Coordinates of C-alpha atoms in Angstrom, one line a residue:
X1092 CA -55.5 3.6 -24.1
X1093 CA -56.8 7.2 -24.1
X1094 CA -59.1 7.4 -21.0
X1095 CA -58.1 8.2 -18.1
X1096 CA -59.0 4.9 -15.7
X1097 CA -56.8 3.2 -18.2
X1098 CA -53.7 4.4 -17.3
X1099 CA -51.7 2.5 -14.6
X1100 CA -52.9 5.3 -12.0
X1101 CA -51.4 3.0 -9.5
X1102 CA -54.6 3.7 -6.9
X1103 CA -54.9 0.8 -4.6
X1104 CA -56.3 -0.3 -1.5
X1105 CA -53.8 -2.5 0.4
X1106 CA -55.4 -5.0 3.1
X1107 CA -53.4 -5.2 6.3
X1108 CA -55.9 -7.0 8.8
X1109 CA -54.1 -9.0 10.0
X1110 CA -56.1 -12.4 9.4
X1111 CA -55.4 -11.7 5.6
X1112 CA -51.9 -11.3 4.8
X1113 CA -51.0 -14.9 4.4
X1114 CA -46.8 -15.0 3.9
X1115 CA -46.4 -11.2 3.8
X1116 CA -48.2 -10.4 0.4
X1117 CA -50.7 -7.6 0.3
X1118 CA -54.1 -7.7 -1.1
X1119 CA -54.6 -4.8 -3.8
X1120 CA -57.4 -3.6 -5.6
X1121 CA -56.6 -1.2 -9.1
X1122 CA -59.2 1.3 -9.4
X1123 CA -58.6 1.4 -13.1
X1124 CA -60.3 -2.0 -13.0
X1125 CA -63.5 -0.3 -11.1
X1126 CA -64.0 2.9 -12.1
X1127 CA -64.7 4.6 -15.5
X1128 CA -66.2 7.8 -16.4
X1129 CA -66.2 8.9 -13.0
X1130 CA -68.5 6.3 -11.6
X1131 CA -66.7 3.9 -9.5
X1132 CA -68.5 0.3 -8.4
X1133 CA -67.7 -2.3 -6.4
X1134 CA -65.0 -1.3 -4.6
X1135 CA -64.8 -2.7 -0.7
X1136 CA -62.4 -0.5 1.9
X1137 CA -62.1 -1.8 5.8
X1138 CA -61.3 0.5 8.8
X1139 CA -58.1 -1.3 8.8
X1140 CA -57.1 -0.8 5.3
X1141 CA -54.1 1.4 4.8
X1142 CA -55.1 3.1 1.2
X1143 CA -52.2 4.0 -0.9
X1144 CA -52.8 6.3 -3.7
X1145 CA -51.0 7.1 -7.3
X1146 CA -47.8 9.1 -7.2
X1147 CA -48.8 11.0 -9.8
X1148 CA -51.9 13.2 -9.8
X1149 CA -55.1 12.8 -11.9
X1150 CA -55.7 16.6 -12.8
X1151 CA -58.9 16.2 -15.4
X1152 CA -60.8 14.5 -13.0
X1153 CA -63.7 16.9 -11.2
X1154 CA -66.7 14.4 -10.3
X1155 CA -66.0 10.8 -8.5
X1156 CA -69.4 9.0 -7.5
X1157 CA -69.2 5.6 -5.7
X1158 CA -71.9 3.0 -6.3
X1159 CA -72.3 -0.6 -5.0
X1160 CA -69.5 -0.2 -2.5
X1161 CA -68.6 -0.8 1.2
X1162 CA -65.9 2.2 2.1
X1163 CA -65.8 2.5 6.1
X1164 CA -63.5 5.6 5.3
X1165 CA -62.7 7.7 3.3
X1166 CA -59.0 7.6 1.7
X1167 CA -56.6 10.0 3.7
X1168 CA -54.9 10.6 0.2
X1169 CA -57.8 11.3 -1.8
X1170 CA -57.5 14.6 -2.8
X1171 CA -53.9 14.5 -3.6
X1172 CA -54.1 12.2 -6.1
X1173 CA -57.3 14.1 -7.5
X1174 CA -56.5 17.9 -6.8
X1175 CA -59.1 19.4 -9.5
X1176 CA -61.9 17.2 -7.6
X1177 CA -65.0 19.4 -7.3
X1178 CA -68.1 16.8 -6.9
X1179 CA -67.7 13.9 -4.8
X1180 CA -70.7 11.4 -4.3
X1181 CA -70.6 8.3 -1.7
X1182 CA -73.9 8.2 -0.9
X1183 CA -74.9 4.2 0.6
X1184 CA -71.1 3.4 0.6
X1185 CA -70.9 2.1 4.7
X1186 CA -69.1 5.3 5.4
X1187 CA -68.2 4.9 9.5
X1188 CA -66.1 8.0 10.7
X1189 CA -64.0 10.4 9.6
X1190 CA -60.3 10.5 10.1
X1191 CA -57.9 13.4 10.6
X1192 CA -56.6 15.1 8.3
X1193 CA -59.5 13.8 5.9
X1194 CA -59.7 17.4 3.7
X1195 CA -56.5 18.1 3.3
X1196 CA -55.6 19.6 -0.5
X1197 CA -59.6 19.9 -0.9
X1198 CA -59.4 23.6 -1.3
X1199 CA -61.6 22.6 -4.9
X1200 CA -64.2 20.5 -3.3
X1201 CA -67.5 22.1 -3.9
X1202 CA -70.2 19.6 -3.1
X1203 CA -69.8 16.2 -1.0
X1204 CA -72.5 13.9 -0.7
X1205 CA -72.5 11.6 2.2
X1206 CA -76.1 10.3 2.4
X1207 CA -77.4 7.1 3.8
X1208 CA -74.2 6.0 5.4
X1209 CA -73.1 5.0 9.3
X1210 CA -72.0 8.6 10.8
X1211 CA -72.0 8.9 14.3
X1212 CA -70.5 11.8 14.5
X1213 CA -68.8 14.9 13.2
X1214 CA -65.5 15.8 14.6
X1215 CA -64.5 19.3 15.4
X1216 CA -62.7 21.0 12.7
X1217 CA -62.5 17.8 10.6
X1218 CA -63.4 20.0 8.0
X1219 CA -60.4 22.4 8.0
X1220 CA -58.9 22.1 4.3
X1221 CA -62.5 22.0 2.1
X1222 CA -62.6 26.0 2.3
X1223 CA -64.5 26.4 -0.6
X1224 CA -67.0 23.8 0.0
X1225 CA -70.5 24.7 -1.3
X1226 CA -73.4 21.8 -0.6
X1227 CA -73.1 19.3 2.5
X1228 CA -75.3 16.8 2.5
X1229 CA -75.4 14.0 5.8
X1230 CA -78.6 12.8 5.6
X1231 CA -79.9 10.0 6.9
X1232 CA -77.1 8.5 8.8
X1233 CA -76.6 7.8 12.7
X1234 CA -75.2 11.6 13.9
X1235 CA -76.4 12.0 17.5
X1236 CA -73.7 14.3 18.2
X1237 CA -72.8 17.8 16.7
X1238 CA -70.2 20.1 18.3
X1239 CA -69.5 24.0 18.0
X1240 CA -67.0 23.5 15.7
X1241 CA -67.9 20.9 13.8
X1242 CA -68.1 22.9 10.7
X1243 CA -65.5 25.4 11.0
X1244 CA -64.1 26.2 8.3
X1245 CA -66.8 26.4 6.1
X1246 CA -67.3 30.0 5.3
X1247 CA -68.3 29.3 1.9
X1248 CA -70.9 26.4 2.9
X1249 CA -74.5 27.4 1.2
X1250 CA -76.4 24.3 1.7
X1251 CA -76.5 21.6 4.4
X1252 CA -78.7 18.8 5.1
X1253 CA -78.8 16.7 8.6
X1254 CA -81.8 15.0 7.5
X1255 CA -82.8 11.7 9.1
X1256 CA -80.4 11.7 11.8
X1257 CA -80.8 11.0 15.8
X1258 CA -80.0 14.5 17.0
X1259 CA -81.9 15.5 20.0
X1260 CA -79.9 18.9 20.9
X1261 CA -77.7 21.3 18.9
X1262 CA -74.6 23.4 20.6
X1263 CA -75.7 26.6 20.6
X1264 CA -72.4 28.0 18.1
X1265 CA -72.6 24.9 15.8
X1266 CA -73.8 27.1 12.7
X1267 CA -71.8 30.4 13.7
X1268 CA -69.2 30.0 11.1
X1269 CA -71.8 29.2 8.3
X1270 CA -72.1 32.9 7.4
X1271 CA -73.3 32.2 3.6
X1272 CA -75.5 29.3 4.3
X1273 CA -79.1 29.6 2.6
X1274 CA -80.7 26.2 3.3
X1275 CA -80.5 24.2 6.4
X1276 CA -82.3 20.6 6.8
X1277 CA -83.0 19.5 10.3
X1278 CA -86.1 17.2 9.0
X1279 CA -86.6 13.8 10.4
X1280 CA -84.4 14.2 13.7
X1281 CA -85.5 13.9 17.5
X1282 CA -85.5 17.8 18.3
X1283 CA -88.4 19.2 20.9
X1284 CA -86.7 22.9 21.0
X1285 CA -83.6 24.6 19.1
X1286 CA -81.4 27.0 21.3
X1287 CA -81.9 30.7 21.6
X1288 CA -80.4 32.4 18.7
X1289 CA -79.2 29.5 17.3
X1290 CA -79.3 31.4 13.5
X1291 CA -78.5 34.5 14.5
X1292 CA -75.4 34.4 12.5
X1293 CA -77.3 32.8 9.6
X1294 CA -78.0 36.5 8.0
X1295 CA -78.9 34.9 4.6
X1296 CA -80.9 32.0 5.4
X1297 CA -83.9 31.5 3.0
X1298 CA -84.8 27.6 3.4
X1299 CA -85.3 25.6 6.7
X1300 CA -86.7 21.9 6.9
X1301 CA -88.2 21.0 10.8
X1302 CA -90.2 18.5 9.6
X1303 CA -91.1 15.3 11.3
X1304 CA -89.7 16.4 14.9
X1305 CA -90.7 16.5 17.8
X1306 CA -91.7 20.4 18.1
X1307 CA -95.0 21.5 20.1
X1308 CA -94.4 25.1 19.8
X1309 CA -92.9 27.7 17.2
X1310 CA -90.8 30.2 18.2
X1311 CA -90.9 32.6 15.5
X1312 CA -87.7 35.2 17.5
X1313 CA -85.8 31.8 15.9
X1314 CA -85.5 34.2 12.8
X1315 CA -85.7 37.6 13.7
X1316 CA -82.3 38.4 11.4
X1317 CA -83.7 36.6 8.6
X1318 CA -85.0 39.2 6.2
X1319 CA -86.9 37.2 4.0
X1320 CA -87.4 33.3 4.1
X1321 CA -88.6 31.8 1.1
X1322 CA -89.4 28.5 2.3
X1323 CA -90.1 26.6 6.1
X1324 CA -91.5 23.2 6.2
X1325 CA -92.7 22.5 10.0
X1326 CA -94.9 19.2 8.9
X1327 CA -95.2 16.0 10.8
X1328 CA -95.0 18.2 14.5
X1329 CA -97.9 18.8 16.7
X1330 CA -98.8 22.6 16.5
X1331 CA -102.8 22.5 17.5
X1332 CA -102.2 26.5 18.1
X1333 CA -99.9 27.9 15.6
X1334 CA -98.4 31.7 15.5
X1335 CA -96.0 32.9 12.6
X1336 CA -94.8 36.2 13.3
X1337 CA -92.3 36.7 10.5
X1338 CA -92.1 39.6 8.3
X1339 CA -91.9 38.1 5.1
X1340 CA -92.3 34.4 4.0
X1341 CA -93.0 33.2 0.7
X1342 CA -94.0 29.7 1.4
X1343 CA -95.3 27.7 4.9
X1344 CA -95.3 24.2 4.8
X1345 CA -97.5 22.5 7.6
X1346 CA -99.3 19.2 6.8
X1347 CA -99.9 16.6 9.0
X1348 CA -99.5 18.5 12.2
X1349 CA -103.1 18.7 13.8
X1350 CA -103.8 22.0 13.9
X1351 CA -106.7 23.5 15.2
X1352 CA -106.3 26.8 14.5
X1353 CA -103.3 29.0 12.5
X1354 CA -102.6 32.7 12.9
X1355 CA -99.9 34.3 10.4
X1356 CA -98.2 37.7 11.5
X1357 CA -96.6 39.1 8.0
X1358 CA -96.2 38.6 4.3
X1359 CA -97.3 35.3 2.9
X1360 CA -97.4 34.0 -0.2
X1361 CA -98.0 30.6 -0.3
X1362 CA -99.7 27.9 2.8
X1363 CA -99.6 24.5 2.6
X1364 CA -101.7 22.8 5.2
X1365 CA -102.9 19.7 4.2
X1366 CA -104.1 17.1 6.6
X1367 CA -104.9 19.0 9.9
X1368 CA -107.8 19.7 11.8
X1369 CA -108.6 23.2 10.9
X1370 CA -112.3 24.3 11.2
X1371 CA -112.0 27.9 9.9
X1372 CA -109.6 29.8 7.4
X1373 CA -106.1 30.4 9.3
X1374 CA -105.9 34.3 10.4
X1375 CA -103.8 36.2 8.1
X1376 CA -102.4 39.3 8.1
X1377 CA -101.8 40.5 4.6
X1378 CA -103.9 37.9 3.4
X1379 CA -104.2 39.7 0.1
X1380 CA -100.6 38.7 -0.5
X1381 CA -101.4 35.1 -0.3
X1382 CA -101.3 33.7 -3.7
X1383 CA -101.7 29.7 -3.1
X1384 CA -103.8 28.1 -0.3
X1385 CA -104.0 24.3 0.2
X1386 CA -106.7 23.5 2.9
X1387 CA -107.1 19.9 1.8
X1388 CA -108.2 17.3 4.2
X1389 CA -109.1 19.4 6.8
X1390 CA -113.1 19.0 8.6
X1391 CA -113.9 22.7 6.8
X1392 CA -117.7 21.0 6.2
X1393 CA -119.2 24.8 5.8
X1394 CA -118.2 27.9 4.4
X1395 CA -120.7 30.4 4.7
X1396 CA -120.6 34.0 3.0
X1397 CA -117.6 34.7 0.8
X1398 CA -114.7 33.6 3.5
X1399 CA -111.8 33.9 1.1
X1400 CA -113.2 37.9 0.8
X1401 CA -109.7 38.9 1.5
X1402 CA -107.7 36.5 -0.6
X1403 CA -108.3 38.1 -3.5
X1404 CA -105.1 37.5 -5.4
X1405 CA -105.1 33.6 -5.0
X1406 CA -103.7 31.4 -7.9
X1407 CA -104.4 28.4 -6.5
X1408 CA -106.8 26.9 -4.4
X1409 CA -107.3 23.3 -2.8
X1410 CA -110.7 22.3 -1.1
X1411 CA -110.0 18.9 -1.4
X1412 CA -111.5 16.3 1.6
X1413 CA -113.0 19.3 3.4
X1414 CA -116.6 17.4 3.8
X1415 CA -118.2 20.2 1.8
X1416 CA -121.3 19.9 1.1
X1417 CA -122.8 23.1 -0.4
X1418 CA -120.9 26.6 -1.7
X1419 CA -122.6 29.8 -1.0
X1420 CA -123.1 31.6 -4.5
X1421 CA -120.3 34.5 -3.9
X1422 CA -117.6 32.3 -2.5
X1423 CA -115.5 32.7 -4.9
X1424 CA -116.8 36.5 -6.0
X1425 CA -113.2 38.1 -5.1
X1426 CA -111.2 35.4 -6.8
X1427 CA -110.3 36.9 -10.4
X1428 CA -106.6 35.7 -10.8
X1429 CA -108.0 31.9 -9.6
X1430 CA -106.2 29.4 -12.1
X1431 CA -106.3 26.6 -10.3
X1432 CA -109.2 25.2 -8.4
X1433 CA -109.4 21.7 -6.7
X1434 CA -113.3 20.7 -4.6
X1435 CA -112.8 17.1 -5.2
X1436 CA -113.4 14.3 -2.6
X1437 CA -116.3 16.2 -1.2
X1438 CA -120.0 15.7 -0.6
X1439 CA -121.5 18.0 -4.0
X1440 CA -124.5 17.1 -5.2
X1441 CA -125.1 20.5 -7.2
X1442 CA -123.6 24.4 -7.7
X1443 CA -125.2 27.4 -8.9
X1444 CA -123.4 28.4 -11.8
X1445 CA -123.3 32.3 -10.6
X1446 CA -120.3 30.5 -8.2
X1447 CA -118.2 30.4 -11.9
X1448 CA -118.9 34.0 -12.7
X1449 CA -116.0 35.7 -11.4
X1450 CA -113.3 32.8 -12.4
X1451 CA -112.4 33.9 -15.7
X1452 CA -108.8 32.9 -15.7
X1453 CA -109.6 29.3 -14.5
X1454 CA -107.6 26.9 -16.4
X1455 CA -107.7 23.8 -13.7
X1456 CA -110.8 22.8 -12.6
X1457 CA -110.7 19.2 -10.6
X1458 CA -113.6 18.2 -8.8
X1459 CA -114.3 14.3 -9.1
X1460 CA -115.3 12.3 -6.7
X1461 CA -118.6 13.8 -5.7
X1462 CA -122.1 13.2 -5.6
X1463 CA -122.8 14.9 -8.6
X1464 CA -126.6 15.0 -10.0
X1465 CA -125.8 13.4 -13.5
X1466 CA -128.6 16.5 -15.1
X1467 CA -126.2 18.9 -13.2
X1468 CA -122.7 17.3 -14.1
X1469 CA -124.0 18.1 -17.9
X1470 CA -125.0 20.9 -17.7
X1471 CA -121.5 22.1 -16.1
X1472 CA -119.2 20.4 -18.2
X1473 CA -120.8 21.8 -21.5
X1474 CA -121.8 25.4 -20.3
X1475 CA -118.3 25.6 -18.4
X1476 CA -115.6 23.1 -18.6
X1477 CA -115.4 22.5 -22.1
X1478 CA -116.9 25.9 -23.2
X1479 CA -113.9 27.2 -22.2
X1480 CA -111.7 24.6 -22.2
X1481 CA -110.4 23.6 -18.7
X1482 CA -108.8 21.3 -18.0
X1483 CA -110.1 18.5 -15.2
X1484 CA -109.6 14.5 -14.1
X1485 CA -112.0 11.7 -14.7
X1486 CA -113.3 9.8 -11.7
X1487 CA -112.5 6.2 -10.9
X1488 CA -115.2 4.8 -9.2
X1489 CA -116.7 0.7 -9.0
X1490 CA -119.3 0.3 -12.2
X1491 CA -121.8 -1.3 -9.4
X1492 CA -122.2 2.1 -7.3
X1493 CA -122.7 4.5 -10.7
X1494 CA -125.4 5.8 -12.7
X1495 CA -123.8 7.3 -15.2
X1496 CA -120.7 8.9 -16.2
X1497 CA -120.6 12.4 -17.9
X1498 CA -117.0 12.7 -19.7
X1499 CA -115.4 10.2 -17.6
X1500 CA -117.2 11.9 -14.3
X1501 CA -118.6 9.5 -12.1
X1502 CA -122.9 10.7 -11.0
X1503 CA -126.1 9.7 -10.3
X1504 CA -129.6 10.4 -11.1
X1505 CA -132.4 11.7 -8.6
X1506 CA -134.6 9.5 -7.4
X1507 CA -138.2 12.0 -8.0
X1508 CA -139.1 9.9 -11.3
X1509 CA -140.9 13.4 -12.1
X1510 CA -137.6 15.4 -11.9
X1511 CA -135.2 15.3 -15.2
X1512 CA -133.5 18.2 -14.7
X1513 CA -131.0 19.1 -11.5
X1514 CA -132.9 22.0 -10.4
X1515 CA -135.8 24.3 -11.0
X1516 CA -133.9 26.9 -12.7
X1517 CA -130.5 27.7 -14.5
X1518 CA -128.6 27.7 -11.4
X1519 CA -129.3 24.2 -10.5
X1520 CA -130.0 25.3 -6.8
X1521 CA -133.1 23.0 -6.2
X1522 CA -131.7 19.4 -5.8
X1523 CA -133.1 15.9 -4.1
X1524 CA -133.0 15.5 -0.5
X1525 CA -132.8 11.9 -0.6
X1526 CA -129.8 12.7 -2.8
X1527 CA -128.3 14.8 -0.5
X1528 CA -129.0 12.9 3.1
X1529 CA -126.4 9.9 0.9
X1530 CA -124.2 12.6 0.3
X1531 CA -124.0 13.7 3.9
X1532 CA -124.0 9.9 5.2
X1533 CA -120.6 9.4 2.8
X1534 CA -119.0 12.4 3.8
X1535 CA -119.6 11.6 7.6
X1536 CA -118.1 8.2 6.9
X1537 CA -114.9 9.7 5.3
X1538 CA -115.1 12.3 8.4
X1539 CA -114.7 9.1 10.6
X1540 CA -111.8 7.7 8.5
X1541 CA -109.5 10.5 8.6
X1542 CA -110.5 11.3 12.4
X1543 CA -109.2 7.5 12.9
X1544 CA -106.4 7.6 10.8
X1545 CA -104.7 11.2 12.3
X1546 CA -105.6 9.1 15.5
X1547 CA -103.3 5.9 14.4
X1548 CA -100.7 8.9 13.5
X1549 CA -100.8 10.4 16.7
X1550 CA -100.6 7.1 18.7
X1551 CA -97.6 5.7 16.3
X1552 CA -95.8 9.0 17.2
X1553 CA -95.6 8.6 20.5
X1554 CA -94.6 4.8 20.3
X1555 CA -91.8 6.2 18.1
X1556 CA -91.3 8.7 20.2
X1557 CA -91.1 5.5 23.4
X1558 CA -89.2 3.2 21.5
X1559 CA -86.2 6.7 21.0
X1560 CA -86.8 7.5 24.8
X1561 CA -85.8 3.7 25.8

């Protein structure tokens, strides 16, 4: 036998409840029998198990994962018997607690995975031993509890995720001794606030997760020693008056939070705001710097002039479900670099084609799922789409409530028998009103649906919120 779970390795769990030893003889389970390649199934350990491990070391062995097991701990002798261990997954494995000294001889150890187990909490110092540990991950288990030592010891920790947990509050020296960490996760817990200066010793830190909290207010002095932050996701909160005041961020994450209105203080690169209920461009800055804007589903309806004047080295842009009815002619005059350009699931009926002028570099063009006049929607896609090859998506829309399709695109003809073409001249800017007052009556009906479904949202927050409370 040449691999390695095929040697006698002598690792065994040995049953000592009580109720199970019937006349002294000891239940044990061979890992060899369980385990090969470093994936390891089935295997069931108790709180009351006493686990013995080989008396000889496996040294070729860096990567254990656990599948389809039940381990309420993990084995005290663990990294003695596997001293070269560097990955160790037990993600879903039941984990309850940890016991002292559970890291001993871990000095390898660079990434543990404890995911979707039964944590409640996380000792002090329990961690004393894993020096070199790298990536921490404790999401979604049952931590309600963190104390300011609970990750000493890990001065070498980079990346740490607490997603999906029940923590309310957070000692304010719990991530003092993380002095190389880049990316925290706090998503998905019960927070409202986070303690003064509660990162001030987190130098490097360039990703933070707050989503799905409980958080009202931003307090931007969170991250005054934070140079540059490449990534903050605050979605799923309730910000209707948001303030960023950092220096430099590449990316802003905020969907779903109802926002009414968003000011950004600094460099930004790139916004993501889907789902809120912004009525005008957030306030930026620098807004020059911002090369990716996603405003979709958010009540825009109008946007008069040329309001993205100022974004003129935007990438990407995302005008989805904004109830847009009409684009002024020079909205989109400054936007040269413009790649990537979504207007679908609005209200169009018609464009003039002097809008396209300025977006030579346009490579994705989506905009289904309008009211498009089917003389129009031809005219576009061969003196535009195709003509230059962009690339779009085809509508899917019920047979019954279509004219026509153009190329896949869902449209309809005007009802002035006399009029064949979309508009009086090249520009197409002369269009039914019939035409137009459906348009309006559709986009006012999906107006009403997201209005009533960010209501639902709001109302099942704060039964969650309730249901935590009691």
């Amino acid at each position: 036998m040449t691999t390695l779970w095929h040697l006698w390795i002598g690792l065994a769990v040995v049953s000592l409840r009580v109720g199970s030893i019937q006349g002294g003889q000891l239940r044990r389970v061979w890992m060899q029998d369980h385990c090969q390649n470093g994936i390891c199934s089935d295997i069931n350990i108790d709180r009351s198990d006493y686990v013995i491990m080989s008396q000889s070391a496996v040294e070729k062995q860096i990567a254990l994962t656990f599948v389809n097991s039940s381990i309420a701990k993990i084995p005290h002798l663990m990294f003695d018997t596997f001293p070269n261990l560097q990955i160790l997954h037990m993600d879903n494995c039941s984990v309850e607690a940890f016991e002292k000294p559970q890291f001993e001889g871990a000095s390898n150890l660079m990434t543990l995975s404890l995911g979707h187990n039964l944590l409640k909490d996380i000792p002090k110092n329990i961690f004393l031993g894993a020096d070199n540990l790298s990536v921490l991950r404790l999401h979604y288990n049952q931590l309600e509890t963190l104390h300011n030592n609970s990750f000493q010891a890990l001065k070498e920790l980079k990346e740490l995720s607490l997603e999906g947990n029940r923590l309310e509050h957070l000692p304010m020296g719990v991530f003092v001794p993380l002095r190389k960490i880049t990316d925290i996760n706090l998503a998905r817990n019960r927070f409202s606030a986070l303690p003064r200066g509660i990162f001030d010793m987190n130098a490097n830190l360039t990703r933070i997760s707050l989503a799905g909290n409980l958080f009202k207010a931003f307090k931007s002095e969170l991250y005054k020693f934070q140079e540059r932050i490449a990534f903050l996701d605050i979605s799923d909160n309730i910000f209707q008056d948001l303030t960023i005041s950092i220096p430099d961020l590449d990316t802003l994450v905020a969907n779903n939070c109802d926002m009414r209105k968003l000011t950004v203080n600094g460099i930004i690169k790139e916004l993501e705001l889907r789902n809120n209920s912004l009525r005008d461009l957030p306030h930026i800055t620098y807004a020059s710097n911002v090369t990716s804007l996603d405003l979709s589903v958010n009540p825009l309806a109008a946007l008069q002039g040329n309001p993205f004047r100022r974004y003129t080295e935007l990438v990407r842009l995302n005008l989805s479900s904004t109830g847009l009815h009409d684009l002024d002619e020079g909205i989109f005059k400054k936007q040269n670099h413009l790649e990537t350009l979504d207007i679908s699931s609005n209200s169009l009926f018609t464009l003039k084609f002097t809008i396209f002028d300025g977006l030579k570099k346009l490579q994705y063009f989506y905009f289904q799922q309008n009211n498009w006049n089917c003389d129009f929607l031809q005219l576009l896609m061969n003196s535009f789409v195709k003509r230059r090859d962009i690339s779009f998506m085809e509508d899917s829309v019920a047979p019954e409530l279509v004219d026509d399709y153009i190329d896949g695109m869902a449209c309809w003809y005007e009802n002035n028998p006399q009029s064949t073409q979309c508009g009086s001249g090249r520009d197409g800017s002369s269009y039914n009103n019939a035409a137009m007052e459906v348009a309006i009556v559709r986009n006012d009906i999906d107006q009403m649906m997201q209005t009533l479904e960010k209501k639902f949202i709001k109302v099942f927050r704060m039964l969650e919120d309730i249901k935590l409370r009691l």
